[in-house]
Coordinates of C-alpha atoms in Angstrom, one line a residue:
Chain A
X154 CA 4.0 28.1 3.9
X155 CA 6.6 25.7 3.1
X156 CA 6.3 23.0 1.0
X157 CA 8.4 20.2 1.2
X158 CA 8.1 17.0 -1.2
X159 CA 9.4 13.4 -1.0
X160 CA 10.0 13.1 2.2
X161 CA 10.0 10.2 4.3
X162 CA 6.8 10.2 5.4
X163 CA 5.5 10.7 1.9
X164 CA 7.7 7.7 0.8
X165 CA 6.8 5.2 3.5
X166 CA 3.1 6.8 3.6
X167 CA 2.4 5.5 0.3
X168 CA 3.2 2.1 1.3
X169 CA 1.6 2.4 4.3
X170 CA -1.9 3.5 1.8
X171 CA -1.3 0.1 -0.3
X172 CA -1.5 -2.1 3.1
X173 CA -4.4 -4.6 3.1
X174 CA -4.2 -4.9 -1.3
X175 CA -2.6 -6.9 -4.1
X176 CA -0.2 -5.6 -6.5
X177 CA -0.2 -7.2 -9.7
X178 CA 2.6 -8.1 -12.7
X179 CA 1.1 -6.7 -15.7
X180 CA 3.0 -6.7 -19.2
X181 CA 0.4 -4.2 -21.4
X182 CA -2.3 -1.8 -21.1
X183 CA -4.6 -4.6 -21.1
X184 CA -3.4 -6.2 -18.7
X185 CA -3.2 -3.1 -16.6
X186 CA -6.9 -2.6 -16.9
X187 CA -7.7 -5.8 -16.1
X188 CA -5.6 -5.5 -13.0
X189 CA -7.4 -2.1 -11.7
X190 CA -11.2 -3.5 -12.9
X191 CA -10.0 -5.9 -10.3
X192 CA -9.2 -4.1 -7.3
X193 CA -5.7 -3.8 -7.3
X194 CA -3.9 -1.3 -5.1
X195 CA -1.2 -0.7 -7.8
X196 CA 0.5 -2.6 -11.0
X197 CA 4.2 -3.6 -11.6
X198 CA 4.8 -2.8 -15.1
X199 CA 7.2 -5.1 -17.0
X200 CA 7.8 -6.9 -20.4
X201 CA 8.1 -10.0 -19.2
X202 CA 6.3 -11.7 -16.0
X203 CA 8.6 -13.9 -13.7
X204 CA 7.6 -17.3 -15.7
X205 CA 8.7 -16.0 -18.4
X206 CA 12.0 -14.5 -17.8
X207 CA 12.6 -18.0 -16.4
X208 CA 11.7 -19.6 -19.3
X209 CA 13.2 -17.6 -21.9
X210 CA 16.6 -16.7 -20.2
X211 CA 19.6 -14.2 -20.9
X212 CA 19.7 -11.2 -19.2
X213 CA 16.5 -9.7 -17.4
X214 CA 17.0 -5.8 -17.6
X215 CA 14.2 -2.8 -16.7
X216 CA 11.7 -2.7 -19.5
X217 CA 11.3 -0.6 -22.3
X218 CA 10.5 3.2 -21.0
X219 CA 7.5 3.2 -23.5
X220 CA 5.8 0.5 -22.4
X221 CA 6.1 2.0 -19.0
X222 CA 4.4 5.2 -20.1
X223 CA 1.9 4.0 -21.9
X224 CA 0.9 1.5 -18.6
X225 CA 1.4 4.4 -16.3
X226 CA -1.0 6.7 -18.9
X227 CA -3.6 3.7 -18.7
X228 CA -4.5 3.5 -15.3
X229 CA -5.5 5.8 -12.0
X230 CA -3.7 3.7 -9.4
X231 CA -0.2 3.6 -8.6
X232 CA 2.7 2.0 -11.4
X233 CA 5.4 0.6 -9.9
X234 CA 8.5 -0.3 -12.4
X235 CA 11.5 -2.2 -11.8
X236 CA 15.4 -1.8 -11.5
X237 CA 18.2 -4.2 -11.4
X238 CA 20.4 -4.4 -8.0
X239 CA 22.7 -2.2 -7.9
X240 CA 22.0 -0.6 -11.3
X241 CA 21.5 3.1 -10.0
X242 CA 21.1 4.6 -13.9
X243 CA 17.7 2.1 -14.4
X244 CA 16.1 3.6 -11.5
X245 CA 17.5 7.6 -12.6
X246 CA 15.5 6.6 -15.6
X247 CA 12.4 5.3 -13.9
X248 CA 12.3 8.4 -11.6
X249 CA 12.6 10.5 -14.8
X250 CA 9.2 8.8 -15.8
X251 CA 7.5 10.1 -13.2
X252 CA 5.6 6.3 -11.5
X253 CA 5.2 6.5 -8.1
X254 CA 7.4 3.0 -7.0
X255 CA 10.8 1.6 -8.1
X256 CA 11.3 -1.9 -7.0
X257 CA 15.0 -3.0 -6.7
X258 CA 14.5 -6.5 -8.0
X259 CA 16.5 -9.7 -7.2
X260 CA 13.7 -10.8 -10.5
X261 CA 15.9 -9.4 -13.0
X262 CA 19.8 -10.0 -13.4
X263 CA 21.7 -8.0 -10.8
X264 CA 24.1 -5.4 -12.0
X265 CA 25.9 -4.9 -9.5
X266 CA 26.9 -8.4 -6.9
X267 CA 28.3 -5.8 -3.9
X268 CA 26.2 -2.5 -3.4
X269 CA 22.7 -1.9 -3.8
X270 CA 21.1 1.3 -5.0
X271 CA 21.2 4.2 -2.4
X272 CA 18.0 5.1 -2.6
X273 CA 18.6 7.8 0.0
X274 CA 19.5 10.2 -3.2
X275 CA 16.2 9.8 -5.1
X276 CA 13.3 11.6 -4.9
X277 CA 10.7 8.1 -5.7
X278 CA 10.2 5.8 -3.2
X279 CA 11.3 2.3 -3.6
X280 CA 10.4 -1.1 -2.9
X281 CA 13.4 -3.9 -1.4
X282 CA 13.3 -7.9 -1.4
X283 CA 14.5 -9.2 1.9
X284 CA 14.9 -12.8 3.0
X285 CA 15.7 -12.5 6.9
X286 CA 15.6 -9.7 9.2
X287 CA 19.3 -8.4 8.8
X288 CA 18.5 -8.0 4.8
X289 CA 15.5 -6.2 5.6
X290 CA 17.3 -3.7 8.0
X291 CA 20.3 -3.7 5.6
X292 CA 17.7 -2.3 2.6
X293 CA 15.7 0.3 5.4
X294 CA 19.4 1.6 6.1
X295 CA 19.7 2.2 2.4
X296 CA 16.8 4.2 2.2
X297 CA 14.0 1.6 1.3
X298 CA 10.4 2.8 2.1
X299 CA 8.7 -0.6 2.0
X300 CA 9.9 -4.3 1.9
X301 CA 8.7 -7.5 0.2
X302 CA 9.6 -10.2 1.7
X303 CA 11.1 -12.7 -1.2
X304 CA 9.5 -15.5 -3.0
X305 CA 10.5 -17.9 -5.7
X306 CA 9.1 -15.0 -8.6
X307 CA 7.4 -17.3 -11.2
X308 CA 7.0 -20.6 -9.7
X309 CA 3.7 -20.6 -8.3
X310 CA 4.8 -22.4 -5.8
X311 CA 4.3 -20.6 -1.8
X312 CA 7.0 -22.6 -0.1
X313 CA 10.0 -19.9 -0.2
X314 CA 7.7 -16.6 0.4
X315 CA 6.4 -18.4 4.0
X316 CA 9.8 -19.9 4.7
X317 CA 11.5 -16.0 4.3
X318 CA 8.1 -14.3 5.7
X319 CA 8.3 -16.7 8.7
X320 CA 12.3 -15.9 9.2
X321 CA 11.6 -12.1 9.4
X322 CA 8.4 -12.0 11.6
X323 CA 10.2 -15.1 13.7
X324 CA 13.2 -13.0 14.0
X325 CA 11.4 -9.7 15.4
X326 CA 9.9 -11.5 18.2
X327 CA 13.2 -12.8 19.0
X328 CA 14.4 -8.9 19.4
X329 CA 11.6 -8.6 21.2
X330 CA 12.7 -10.9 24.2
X331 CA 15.9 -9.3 24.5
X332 CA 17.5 -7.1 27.1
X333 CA 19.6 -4.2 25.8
X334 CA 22.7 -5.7 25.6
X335 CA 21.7 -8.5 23.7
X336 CA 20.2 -6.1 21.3
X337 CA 23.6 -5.0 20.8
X338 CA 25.0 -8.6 19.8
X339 CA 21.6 -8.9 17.5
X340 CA 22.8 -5.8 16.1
X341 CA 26.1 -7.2 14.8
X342 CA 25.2 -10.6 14.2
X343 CA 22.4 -9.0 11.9
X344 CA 24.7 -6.7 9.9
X345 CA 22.3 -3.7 11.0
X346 CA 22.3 -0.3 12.8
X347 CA 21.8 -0.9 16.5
X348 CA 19.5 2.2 16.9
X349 CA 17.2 0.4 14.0
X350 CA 17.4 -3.1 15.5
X351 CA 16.5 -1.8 18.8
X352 CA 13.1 0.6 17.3
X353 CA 12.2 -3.1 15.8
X354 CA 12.3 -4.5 19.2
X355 CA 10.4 -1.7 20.8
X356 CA 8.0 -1.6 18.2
X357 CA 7.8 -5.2 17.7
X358 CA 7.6 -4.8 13.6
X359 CA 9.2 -3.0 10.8
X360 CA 9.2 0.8 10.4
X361 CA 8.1 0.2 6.8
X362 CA 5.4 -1.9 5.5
X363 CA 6.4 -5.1 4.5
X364 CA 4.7 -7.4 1.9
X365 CA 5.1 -10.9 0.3
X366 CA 6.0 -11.4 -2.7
X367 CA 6.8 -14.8 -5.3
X368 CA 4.7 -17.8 -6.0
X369 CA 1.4 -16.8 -4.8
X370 CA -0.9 -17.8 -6.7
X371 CA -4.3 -18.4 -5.3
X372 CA -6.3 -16.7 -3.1
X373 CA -5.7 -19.2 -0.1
X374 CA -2.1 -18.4 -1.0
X375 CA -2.9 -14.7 -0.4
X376 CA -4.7 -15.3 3.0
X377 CA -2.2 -17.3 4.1
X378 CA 0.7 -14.8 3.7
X379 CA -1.7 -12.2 5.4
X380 CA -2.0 -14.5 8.6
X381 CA 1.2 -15.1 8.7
X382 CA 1.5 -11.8 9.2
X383 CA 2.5 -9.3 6.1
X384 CA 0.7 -6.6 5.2
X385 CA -0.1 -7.3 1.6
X386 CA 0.5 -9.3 -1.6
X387 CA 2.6 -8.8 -4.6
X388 CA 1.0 -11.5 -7.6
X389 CA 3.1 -11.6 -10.9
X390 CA 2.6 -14.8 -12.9
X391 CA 0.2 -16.4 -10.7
X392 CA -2.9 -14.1 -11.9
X393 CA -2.1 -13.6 -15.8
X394 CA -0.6 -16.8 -16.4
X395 CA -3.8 -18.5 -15.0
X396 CA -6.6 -19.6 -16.7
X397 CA -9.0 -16.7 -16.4
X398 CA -7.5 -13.6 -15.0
X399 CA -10.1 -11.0 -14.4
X400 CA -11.3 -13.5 -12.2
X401 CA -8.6 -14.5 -10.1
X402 CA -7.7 -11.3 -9.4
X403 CA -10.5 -10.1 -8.1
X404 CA -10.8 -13.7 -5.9
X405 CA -7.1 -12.9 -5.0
X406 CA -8.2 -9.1 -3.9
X407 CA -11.2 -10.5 -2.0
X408 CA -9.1 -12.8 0.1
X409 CA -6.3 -10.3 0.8
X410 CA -9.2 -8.0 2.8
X411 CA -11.4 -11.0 4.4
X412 CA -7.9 -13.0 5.1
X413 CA -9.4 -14.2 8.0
X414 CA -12.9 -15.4 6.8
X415 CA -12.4 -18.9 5.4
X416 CA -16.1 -18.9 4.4
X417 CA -15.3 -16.1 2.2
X418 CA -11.9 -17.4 0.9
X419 CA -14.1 -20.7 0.1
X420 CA -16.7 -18.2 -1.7
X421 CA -14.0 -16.8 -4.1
X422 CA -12.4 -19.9 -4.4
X423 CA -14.7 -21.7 -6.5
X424 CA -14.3 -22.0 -10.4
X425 CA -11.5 -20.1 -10.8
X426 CA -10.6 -22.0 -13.9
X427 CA -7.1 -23.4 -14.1
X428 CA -3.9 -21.3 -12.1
X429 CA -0.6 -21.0 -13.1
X430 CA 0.6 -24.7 -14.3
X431 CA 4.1 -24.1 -11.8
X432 CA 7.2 -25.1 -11.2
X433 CA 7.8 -27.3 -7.5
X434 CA 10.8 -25.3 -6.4
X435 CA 12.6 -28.2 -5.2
X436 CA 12.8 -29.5 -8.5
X437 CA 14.4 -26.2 -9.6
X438 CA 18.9 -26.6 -9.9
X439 CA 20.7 -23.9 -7.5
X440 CA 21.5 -21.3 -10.5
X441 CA 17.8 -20.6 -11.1
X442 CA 16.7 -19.8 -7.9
X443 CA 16.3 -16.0 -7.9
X444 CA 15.3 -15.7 -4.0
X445 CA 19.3 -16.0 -3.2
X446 CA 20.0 -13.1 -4.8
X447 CA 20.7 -9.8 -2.5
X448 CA 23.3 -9.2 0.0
Chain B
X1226 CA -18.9 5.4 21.8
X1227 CA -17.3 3.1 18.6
X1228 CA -15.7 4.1 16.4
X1229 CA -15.9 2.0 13.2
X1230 CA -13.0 1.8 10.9
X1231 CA -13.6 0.9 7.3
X1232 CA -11.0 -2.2 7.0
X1233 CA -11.4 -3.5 3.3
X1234 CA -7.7 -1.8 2.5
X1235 CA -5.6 0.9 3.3
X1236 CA -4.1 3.0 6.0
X1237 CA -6.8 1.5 8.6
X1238 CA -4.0 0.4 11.7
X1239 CA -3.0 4.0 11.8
X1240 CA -6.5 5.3 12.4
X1241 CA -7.0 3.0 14.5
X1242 CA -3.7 3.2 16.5
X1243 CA -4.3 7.3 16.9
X1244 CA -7.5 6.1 18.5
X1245 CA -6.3 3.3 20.5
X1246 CA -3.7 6.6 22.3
X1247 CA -6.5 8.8 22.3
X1248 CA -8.1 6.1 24.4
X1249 CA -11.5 5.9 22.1
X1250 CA -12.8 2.3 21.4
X1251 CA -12.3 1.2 18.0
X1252 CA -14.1 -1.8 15.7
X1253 CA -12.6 -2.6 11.7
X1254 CA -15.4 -2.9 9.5
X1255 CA -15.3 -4.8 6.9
X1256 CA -18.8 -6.7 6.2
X1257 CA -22.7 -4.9 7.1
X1258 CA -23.1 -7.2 10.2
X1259 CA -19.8 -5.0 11.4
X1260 CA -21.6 -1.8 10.8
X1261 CA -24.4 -2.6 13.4
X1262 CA -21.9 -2.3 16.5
X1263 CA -20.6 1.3 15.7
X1264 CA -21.5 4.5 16.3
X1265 CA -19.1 6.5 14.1
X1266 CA -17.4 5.7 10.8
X1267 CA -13.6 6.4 9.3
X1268 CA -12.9 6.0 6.1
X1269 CA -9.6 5.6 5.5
X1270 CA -6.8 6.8 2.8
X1271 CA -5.9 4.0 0.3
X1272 CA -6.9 2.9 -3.3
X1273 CA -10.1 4.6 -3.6
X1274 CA -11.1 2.3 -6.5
X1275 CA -10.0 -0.8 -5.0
X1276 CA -12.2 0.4 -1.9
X1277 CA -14.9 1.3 -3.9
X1278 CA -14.8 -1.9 -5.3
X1279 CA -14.7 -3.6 -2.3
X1280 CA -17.6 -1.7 -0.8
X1281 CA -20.0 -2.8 -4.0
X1282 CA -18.7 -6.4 -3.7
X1283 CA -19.7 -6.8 -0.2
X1284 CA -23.4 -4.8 -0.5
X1285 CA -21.9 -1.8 2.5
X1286 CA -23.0 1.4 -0.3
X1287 CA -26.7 1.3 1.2
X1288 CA -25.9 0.2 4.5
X1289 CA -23.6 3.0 5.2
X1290 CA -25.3 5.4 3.4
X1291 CA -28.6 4.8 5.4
X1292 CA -26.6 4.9 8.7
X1293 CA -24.9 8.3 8.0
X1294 CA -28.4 9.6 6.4
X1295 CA -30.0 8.9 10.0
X1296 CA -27.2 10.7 11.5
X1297 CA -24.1 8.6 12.4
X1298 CA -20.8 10.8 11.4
X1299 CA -18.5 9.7 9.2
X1300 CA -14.9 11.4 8.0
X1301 CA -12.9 10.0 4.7
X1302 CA -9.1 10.9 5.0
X1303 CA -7.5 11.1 0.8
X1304 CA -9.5 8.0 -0.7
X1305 CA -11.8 8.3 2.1
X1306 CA -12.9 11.9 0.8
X1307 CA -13.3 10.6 -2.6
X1308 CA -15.4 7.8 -1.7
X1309 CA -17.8 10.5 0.5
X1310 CA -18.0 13.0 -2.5
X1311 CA -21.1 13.6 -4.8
X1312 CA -18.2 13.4 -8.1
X1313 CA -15.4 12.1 -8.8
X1314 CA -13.2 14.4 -11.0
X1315 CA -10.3 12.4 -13.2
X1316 CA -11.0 9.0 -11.7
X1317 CA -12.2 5.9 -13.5
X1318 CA -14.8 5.9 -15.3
X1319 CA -18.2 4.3 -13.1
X1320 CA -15.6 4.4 -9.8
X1321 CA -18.1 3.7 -7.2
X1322 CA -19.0 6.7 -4.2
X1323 CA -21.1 6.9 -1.4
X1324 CA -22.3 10.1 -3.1
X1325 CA -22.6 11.6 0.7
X1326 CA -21.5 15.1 0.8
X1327 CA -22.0 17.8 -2.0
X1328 CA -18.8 18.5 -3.0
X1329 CA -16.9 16.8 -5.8
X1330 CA -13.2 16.0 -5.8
X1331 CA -10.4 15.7 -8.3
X1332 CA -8.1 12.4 -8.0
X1333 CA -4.5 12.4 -8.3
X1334 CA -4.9 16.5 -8.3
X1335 CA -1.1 17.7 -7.5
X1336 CA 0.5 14.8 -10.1
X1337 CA 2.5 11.0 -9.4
X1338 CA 3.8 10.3 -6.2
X1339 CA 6.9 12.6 -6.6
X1340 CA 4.7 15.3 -6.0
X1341 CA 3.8 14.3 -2.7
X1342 CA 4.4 16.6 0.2
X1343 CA 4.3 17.6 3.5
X1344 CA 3.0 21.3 4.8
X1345 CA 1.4 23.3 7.6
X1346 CA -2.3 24.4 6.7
X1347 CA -4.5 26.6 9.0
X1348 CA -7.7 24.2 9.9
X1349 CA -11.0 26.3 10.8
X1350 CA -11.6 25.7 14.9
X1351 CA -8.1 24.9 15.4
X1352 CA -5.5 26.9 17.7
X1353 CA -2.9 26.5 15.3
X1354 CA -2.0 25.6 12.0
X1355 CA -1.8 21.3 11.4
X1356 CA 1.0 19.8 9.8
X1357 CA -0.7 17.7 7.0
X1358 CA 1.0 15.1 5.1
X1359 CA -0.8 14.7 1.0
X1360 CA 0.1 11.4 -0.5
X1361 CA -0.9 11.0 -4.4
X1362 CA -4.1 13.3 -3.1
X1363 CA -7.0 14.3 -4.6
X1364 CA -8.3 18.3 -3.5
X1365 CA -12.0 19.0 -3.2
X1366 CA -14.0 21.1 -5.5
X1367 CA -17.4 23.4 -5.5
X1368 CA -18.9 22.6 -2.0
X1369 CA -22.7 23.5 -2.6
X1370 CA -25.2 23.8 0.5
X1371 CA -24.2 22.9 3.9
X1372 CA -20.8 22.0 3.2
X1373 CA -18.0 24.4 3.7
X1374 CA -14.6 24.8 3.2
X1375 CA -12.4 24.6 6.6
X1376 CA -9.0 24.1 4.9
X1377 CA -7.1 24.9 1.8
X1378 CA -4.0 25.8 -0.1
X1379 CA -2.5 28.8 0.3
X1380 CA -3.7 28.9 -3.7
X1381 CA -7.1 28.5 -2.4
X1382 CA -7.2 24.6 -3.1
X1383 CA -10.1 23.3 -1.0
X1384 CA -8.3 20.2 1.1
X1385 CA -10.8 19.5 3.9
X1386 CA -14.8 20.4 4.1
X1387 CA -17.4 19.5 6.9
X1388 CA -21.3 19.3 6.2
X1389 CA -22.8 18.7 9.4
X1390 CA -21.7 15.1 10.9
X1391 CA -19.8 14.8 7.9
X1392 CA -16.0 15.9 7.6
X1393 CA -13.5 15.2 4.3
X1394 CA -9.9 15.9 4.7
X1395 CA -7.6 15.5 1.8
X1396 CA -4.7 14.8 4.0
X1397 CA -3.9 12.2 6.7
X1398 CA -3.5 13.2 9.9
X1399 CA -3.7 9.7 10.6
X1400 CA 0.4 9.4 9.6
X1401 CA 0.8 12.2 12.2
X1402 CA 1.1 12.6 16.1
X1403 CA -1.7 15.5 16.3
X1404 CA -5.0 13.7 16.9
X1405 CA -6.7 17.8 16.8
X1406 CA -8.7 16.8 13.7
X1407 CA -9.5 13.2 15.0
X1408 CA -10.9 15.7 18.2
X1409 CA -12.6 17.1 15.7
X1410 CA -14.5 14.6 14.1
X1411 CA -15.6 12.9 17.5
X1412 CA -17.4 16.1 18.2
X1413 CA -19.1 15.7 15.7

């Protein structure tokens, strides 16, 4: 009987078992257990959450391989790490650690401002921002096995994850109304294959699972990128830079299943203590934005 | 004939679009008042601990474990199998189970998710061997009683059991085209 590992379908298929959960920013173990107590489908491991990479500046590079281990050693679920664009040796190393999801992250300073990591050659799965439709096919091409769509990491503030969650979703029912040889003017204006622009069309989504990611922060934040229509939440600052995280997270994991039950988003709502103080992104000059990043 | 899809997290479209080909009505579940208007249950693959979590938070243990008691059938693919097990092997500590069938299983059992894989296994009552797709997957361990192996490993690791109405498959046939072990389980 053959065997055959990584494959496709065992790349996208993990994505496609996170679906309908929250994956949460953690820096430490404690953290990490926090997160699982919680309910979280998997954690991002990383030394410093999006807040405060803002804050503190300088170059944003993967994190130490220690601190991954020890995260990864800590918990059952899945521990997703991350890589800088383009840097292809970060993610050798993070596949030589054996976690299950490398995300190529526009959070942390790009290495490279042309290519992006073929992630065709690896063996782990990994996770791609995408602002519109033609960035999203653009990382699928590449080899991506699930998408985020972007945020403003580290703000707390929703405005740029529904604005880029709307293009994408907005765009694919576009495709769908075309005929076939529109799709092939699609094609080129989106910078993508035409075979995968037109099995978007058909299938009227992605052909990977596709969550939001950047400034959520509440659970009503959560619900609302769920009825927009993505298929689950990335939280980094929003839950550990809140006032009481254990608590949050779990409202957060609550109203990620019953999205569509405001009496239950209500329910978890209450007393959360205090979230994430935030940034308003408008206030924010054009070199700190971290959404733009990604070609 | 329902079927009820347990829709807290997970892999849950997929069972449900297999069914939606096959032409079988489907319902997601997700609260007890849900559970009154099927007649079958699928537990899906996913986080078994955020399910499990899930499934305590929103008081569906009992319920569903008085259902299948009385006779409804149920099938857990991956996390689902863990959540229908009597122990869970390498898992958190106090994970929450249904603590249905008596069989245990091991989480994680074949390693990270680069050991992942894809392979044909021979299924008892089927024609021909099913191409079965293991993501982060636990195996099953010492079925006691009426449960029975119907699938393993060509090293002998159990990956699917039945015990009566009650089926546990390590795999997802869900992420394939072959709906033979969905027949399967609405036969039950």
């Amino acid at each position: 009987m053959a065997i055959e590992k990584s494959t496709w379908t065992t790349k996208a298929g993990l994505a496609q078992m996170l679906k309908g959960g929250v994956i949460m920013d953690v820096i430490d173990v404690e953290q990490a257990k926090i997160a699982e107590d919680a309910g979280a489908v998997a954690v991002m491991a990383l030394e410093r959450v999006p807040a405060d990479i803002r804050k503190q500046g300088g170059v944003a590079r993967m994190s130490d391989p220690e601190l991954i281990v020890r995260i990864k050693e800590s918990v059952t679920i899945p521990v997703m790490a991350k890589a800088r664009i383009g840097h292809f040796v970060e993610a050798q190393v993070l596949e030589a650690l054996g976690i299950d999801y490398i995300d190529e992250s526009e959070v942390l300073t790009p290495a490279d401002n042309e290519f992006h990591i073929d992630k065709h050659r690896y063996k782990i799965p990994f996770v791609n921002g995408c602002k519109n439709l033609g960035e999203a096919l653009r990382r699928i091409t590449e080899g991506a096995a699930m998408l985020r769509t972007k945020g403003e990491a580290g703000t707390g503030d929703v405005a740029v994850a529904v604005f880029h969650a709307r293009t994408v979703l907005g765009e694919i029912r576009r495709l769908q109304s075309m005929s076939e040889d529109e799709l092939y003017s699609a094609a080129k204006n989106l910078q993508a294959p035409y075979e995968l622009v037109k099995q978007v069309a058909q299938a009227g989504r992605l052909p990977v699972v596709n969550f939001a990611a950047g400034g959520i922060a509440t659970p009503a934040d959560a619900a609302l990128m769920m009825q927009i229509g993505v298929d689950g939440v990335f939280v980094g600052s929003g839950i550990f830079k809140s006032g009481n995280p254990s608590v949050r997270a779990k409202a957060i994991v609550q109203a990620t299943t019953h999205y569509q039950d405001a009496h239950i988003i209500a329910e978890v709502s209450k007393n959360l203590g205090e979230a994430m103080v935030g940034i308003n992104i408008s206030s924010l000059p054009q070199d700190q934005l971290l959404a733009g990043r990604g070609w | 004939m329902i079927v009820g899809i347990l829709a807290l997290q997970g892999a849950f479209r997929e069972h449900e679009e297999m069914l939606t080909r096959m032409g079988v009505p489907c319902l997601q579940v997700r609260l007890p008042r849900d559970l009154a208007k099927v007649d079958r249950l699928i537990i899906p693959g996913g986080e078994s601990t955020t399910i499990g979590k899930l499934l305590v938070m929103y008081d569906l243990i009992e319920p569903i474990r008085q259902r299948v008691l009385a006779g409804m059938p149920i099938w857990g693919t991956c996390a689902g199998a863990i959540l229908l097990s009597s122990k869970i092997i390498d898992g958190k500590a106090d994970q929450p189970s249904l603590h249905l069938m008596d069989i245990d299983s091991r989480r994680n059992a074949f390693g990270s998710q680069l050991d992942s894989f894809e392979a044909d296994v021979n299924v008892a009552g089927l024609d021909a061997p099913f191409h079965t797709v293991f993501i982060r997957a636990p195996i099953l361990e010492n079925p006691q009683g009426a449960c029975h192996t119907i699938a393993t490993l060509p090293d002998g690791r159990v990956v699917a059991a039945l015990q009566g109405h009650m089926l546990a498959t390590s795999f997802h046939p869900e992420l394939t085209l072959d709906d033979r072990i969905h027949r399967l389980f609405l036969s039950l």
